[in-house]
mmCIF file of C-alpha atoms in Angstrom:
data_model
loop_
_atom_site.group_PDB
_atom_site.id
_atom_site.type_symbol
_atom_site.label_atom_id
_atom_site.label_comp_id
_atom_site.label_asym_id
_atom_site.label_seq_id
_atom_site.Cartn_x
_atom_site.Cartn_y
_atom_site.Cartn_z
ATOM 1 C CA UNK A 1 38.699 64.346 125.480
ATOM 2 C CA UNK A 2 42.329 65.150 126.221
ATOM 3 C CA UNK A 3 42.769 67.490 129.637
ATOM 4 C CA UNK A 4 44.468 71.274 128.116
ATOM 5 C CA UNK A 5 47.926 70.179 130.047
ATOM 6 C CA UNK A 6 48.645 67.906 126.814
ATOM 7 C CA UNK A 7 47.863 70.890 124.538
ATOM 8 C CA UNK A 8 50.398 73.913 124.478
ATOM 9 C CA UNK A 9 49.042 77.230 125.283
ATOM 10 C CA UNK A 10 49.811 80.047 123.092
ATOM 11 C CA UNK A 11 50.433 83.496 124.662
ATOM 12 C CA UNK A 12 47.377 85.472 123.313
ATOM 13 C CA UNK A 13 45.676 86.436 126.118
ATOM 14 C CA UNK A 14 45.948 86.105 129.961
ATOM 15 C CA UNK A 15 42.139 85.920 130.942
ATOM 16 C CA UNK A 16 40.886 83.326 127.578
ATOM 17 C CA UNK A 17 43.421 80.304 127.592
ATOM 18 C CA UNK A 18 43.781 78.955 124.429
ATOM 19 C CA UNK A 19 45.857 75.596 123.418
ATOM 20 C CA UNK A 20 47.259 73.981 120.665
ATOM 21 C CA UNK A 21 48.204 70.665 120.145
ATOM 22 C CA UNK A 22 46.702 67.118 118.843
ATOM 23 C CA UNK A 23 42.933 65.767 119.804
ATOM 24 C CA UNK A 24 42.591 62.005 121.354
ATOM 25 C CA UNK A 25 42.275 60.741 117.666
ATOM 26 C CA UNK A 26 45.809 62.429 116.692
ATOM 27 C CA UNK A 27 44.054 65.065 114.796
ATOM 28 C CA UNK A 28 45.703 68.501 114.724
ATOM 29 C CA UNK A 29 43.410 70.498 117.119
ATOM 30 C CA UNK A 30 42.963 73.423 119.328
ATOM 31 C CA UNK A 31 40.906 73.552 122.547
ATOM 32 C CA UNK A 32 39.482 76.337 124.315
ATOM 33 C CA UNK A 33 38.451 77.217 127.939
ATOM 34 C CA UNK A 34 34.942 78.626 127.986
ATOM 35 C CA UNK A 35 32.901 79.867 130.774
ATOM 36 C CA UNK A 36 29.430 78.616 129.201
ATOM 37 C CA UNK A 37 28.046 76.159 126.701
ATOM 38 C CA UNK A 38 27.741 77.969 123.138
ATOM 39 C CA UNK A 39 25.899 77.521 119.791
ATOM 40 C CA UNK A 40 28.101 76.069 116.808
ATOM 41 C CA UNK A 41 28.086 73.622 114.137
ATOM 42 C CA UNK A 42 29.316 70.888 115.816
ATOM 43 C CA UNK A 43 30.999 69.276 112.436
ATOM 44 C CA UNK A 44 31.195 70.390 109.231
ATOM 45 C CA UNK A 45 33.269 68.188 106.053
ATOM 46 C CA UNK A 46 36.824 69.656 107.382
ATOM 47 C CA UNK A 47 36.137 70.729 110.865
ATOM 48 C CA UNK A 48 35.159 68.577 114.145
ATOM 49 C CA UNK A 49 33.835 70.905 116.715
ATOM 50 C CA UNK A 50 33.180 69.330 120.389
ATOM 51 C CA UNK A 51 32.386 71.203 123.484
ATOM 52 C CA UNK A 52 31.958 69.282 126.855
ATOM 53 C CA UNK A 53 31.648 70.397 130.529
ATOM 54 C CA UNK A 54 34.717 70.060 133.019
ATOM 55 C CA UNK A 55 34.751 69.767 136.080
ATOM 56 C CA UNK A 56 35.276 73.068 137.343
ATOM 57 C CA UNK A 57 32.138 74.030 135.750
ATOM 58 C CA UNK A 58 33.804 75.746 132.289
ATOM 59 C CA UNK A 59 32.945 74.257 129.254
ATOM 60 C CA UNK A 60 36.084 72.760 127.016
ATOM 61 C CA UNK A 61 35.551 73.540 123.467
ATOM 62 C CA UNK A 62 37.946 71.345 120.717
ATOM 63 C CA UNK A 63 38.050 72.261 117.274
ATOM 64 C CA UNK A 64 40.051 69.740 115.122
ATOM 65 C CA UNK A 65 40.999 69.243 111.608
ATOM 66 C CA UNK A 66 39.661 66.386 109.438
ATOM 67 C CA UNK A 67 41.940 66.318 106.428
ATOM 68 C CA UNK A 68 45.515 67.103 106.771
ATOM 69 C CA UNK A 69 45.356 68.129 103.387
ATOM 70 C CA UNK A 70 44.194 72.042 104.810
ATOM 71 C CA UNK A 71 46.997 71.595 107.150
ATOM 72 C CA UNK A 72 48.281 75.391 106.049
ATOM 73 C CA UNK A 73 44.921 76.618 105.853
ATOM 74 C CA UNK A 74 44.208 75.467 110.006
ATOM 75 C CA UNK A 75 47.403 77.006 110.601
ATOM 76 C CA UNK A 76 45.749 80.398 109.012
ATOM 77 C CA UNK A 77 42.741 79.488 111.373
ATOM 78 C CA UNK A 78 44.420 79.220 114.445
ATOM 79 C CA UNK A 79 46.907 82.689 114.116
ATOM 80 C CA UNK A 80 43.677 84.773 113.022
ATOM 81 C CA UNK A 81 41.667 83.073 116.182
ATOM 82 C CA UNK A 82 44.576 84.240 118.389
ATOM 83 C CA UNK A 83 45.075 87.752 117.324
ATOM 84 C CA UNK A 84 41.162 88.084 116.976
ATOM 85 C CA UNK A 85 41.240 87.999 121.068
ATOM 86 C CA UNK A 86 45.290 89.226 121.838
ATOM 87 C CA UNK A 87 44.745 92.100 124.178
ATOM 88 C CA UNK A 88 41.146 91.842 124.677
ATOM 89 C CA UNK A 89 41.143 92.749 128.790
ATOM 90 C CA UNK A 90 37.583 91.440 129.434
ATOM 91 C CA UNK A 91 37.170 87.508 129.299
ATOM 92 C CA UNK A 92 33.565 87.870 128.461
ATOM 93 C CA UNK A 93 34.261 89.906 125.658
ATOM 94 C CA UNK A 94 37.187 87.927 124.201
ATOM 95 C CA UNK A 95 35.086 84.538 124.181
ATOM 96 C CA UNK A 96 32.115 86.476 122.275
ATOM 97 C CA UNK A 97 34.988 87.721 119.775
ATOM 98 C CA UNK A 98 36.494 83.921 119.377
ATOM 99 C CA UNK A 99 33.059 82.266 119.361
ATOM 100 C CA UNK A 100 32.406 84.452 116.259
ATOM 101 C CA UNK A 101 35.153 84.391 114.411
ATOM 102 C CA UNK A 102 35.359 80.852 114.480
ATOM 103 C CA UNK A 103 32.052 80.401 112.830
ATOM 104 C CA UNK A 104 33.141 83.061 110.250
ATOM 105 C CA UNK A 105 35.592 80.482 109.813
ATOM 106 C CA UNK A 106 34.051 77.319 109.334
ATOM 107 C CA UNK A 107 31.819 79.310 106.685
ATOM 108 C CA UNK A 108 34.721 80.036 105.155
ATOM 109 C CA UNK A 109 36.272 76.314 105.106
ATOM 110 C CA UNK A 110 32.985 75.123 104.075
ATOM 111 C CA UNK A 111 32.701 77.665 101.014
ATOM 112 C CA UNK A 112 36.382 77.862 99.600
ATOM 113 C CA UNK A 113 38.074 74.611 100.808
ATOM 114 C CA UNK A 114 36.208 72.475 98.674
ATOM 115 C CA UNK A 115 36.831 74.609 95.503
ATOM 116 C CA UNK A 116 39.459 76.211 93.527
ATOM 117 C CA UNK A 117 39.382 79.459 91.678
ATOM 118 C CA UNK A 118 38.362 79.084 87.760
ATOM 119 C CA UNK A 119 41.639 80.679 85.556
ATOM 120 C CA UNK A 120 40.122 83.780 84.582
ATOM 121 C CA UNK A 121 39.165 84.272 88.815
ATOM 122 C CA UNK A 122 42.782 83.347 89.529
ATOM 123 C CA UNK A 123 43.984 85.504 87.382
ATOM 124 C CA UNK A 124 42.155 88.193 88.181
ATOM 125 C CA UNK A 125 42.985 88.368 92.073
ATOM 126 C CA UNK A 126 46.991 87.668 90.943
ATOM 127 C CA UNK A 127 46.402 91.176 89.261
ATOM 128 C CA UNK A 128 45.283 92.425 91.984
ATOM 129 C CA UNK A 129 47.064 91.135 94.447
ATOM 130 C CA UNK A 130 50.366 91.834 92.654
ATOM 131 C CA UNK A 131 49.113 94.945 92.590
ATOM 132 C CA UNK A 132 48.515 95.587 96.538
ATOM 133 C CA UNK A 133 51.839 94.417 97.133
ATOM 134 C CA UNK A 134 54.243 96.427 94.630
ATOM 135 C CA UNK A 135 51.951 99.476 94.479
ATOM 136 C CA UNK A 136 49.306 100.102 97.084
ATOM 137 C CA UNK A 137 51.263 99.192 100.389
ATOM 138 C CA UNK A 138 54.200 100.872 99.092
ATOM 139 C CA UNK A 139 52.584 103.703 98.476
ATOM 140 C CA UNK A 140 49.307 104.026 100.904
ATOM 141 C CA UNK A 141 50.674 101.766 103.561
ATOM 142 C CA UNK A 142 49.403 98.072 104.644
ATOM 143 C CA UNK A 143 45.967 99.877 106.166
ATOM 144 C CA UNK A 144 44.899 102.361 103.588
ATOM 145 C CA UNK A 145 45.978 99.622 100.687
ATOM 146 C CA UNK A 146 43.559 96.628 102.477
ATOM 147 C CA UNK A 147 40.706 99.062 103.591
ATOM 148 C CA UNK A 148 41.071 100.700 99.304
ATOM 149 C CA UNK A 149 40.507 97.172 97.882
ATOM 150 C CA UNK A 150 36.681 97.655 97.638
ATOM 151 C CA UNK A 151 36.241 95.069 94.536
ATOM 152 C CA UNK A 152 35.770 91.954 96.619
ATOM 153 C CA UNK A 153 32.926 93.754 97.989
ATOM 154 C CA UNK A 154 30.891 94.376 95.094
ATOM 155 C CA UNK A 155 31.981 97.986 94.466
ATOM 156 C CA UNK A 156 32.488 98.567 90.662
ATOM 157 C CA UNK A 157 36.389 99.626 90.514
ATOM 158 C CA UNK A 158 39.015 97.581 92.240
ATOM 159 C CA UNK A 159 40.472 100.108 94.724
ATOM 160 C CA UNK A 160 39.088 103.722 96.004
ATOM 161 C CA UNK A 161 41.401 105.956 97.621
ATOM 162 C CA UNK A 162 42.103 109.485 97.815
ATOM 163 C CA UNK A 163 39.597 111.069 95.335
ATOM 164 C CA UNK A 164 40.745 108.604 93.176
ATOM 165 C CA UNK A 165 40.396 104.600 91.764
ATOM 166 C CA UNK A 166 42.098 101.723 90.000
ATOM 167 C CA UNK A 167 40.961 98.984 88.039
ATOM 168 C CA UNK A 168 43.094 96.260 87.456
ATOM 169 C CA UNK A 169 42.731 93.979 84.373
ATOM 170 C CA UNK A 170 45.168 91.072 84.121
ATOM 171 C CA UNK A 171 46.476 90.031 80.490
ATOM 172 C CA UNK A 172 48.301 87.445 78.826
ATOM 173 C CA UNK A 173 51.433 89.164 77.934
ATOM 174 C CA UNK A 174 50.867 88.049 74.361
ATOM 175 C CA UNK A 175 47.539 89.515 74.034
ATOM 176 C CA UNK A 176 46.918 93.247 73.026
ATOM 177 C CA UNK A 177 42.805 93.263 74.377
ATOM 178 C CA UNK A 178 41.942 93.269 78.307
ATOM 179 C CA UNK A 179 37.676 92.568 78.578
ATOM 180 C CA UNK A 180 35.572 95.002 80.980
ATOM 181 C CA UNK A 181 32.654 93.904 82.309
ATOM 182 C CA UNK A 182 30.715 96.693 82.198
ATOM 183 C CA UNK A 183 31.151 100.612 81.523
ATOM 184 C CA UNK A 184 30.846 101.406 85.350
ATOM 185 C CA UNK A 185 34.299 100.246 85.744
ATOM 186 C CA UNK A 186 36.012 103.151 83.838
ATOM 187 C CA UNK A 187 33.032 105.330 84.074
ATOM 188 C CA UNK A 188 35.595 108.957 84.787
ATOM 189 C CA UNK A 189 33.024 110.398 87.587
ATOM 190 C CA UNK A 190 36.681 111.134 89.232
ATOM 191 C CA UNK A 191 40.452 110.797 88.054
ATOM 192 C CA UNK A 192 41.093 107.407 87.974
ATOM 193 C CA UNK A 193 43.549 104.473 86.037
ATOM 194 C CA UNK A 194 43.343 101.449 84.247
ATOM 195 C CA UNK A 195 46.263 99.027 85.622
ATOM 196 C CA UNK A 196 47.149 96.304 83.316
ATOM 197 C CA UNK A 197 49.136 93.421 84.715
ATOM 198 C CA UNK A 198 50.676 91.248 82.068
ATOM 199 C CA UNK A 199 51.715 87.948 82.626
ATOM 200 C CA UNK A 200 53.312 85.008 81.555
ATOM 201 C CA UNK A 201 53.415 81.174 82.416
ATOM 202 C CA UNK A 202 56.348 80.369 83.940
ATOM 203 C CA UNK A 203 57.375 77.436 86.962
ATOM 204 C CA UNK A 204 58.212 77.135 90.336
ATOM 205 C CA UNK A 205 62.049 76.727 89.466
ATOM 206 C CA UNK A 206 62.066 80.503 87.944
ATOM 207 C CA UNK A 207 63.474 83.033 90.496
ATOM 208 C CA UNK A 208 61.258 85.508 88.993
ATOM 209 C CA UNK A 209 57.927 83.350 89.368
ATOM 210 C CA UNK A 210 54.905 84.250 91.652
ATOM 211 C CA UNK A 211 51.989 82.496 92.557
ATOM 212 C CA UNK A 212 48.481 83.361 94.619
ATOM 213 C CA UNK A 213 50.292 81.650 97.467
ATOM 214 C CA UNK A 214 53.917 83.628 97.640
ATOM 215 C CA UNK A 215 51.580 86.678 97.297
ATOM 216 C CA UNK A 216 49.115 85.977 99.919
ATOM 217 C CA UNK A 217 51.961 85.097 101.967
ATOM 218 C CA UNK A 218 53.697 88.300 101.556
ATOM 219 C CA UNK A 219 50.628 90.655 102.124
ATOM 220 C CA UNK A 220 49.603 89.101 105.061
ATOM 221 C CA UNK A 221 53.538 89.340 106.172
ATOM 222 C CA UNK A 222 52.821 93.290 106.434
ATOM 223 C CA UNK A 223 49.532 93.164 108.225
ATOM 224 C CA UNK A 224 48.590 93.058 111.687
ATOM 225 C CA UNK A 225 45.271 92.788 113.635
ATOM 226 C CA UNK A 226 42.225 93.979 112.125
ATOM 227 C CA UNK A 227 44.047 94.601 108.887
ATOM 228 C CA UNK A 228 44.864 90.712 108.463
ATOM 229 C CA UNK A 229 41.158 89.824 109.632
ATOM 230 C CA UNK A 230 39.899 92.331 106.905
ATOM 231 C CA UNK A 231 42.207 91.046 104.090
ATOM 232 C CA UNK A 232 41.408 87.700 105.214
ATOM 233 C CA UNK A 233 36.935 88.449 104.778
ATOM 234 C CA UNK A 234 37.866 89.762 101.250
ATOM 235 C CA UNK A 235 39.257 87.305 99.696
ATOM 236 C CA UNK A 236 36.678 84.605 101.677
ATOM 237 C CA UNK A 237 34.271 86.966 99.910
ATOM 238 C CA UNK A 238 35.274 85.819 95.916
ATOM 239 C CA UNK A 239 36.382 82.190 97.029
ATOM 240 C CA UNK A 240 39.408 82.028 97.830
ATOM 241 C CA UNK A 241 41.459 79.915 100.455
ATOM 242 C CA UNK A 242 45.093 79.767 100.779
ATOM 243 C CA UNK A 243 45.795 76.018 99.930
ATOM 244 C CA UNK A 244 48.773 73.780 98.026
ATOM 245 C CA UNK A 245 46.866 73.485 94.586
ATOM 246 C CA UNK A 246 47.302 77.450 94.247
ATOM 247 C CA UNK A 247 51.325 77.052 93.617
ATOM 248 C CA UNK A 248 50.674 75.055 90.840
ATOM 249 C CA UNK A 249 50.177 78.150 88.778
ATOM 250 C CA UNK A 250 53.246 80.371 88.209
#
């Protein structure tokens, strides 16, 4: 195992050292500095996890990529592992927090990395998520807009907020139906709206063009901290992993 001088530390916390940089087999990685031995799945099909004792007595914990592939979706790993412990003052505490969130992590490779959203699922979060960003942050703000989106969590309307919901249906811009799944989702116990987003196909060439990723990539542009993490657990809760194959649809 490489020594954490041929890693680069990033500047996330002063007390948990944390370092980036590429594992004795060349394979993007991170490494970090624990003060005891811990509990994880020590490999899963896209992530090589290997802890070993130093010796100074701390425990050296690498966690490297195996499929370049995800390159983007690491990346994602390793910025939400770093502001999961920036300004954490207790070193104890901050290594609980990492530990943590880097199993909720390798959950989520395992779950969503192998898979990509069916059309009528990828359609449905571009609704929504076109929604968050041209409506609800806008309007609410980044943290009232992420905590509102109670869909991914099994609630039956899309967003709560303010005595009030929406439900978002996405459409075919050359269809005149949207489907509900079930009455609860426009059941009128308060004031709410129905929010059609109509689409059409279009490529990566057309200024006008979206996809999941150029969204994703601008909500999580407007978040910080706990906001990202909590965007981040929603969409891990219906599937979905920011990867390449996403910007295929327009």
């Amino acid at each position: 195992m490489k020594e954490e001088n041929e890693y680069k530390r990033l500047a996330s916390s002063s007390l948990f050292a944390l370092y980036k940089g590429l594992d004795d087999e060349g394979r993007h990685s991170i490494l970090a500095k624990l003060n005891s031995n811990t509990k994880i799945q020590k490999k899963t099909k896209f992530l090589d996890s290997r802890i070993a004792k130093r010796q100074d007595g701390k425990w050296a914990l690498t966690i490297s990529l195996t499929d370049d592939n995800l390159l983007g979706v690491f990346s994602k790993l390793i910025d939400d592992l770093e502001s999961t412990i920036e300004g954490v003052t207790n070193e104890i505490v901050a290594e609980r927090y990492f530990i943590q969130r880097y199993k909720d992590w390798q959950l989520l490779f395992e779950r969503a990395a192998n898979e990509i959203l069916d059309i009528p699922h990828l359609l449905g979060l571009f609704g929504e998520l076109t929604f968050i960003n041209t409506f609800m942050i806008p309007k609410f703000g980044a943290t009232e807009a992420i905590n509102s989106w109670v869909g991914p969590n099994g609630a039956d309307k899309d967003f709560f907020i303010e005595n009030t919901w929406f439900e978002v249906k996405t459409k075919s811009i050359n269809k005149n139906t949207i489907h509900v799944n079930n009455t609860n989702q426009l059941t009128p116990d308060d004031p709410g709206f129905l929010i059609v987003v109509n689409y059409e196909k279009s490529t990566s060439s057309t200024s006008r063009s979206s996809n999941l990723i150029k969204l994703y990539n601008e909500i999580i542009g407007a978040l910080d901290g706990e906001e990202k993490h909590n965007f981040v657990a929603k969409l891990a809760n219906i599937g979905f992993v920011p990867q390449k194959d996403y910007e295929n649809f327009n």
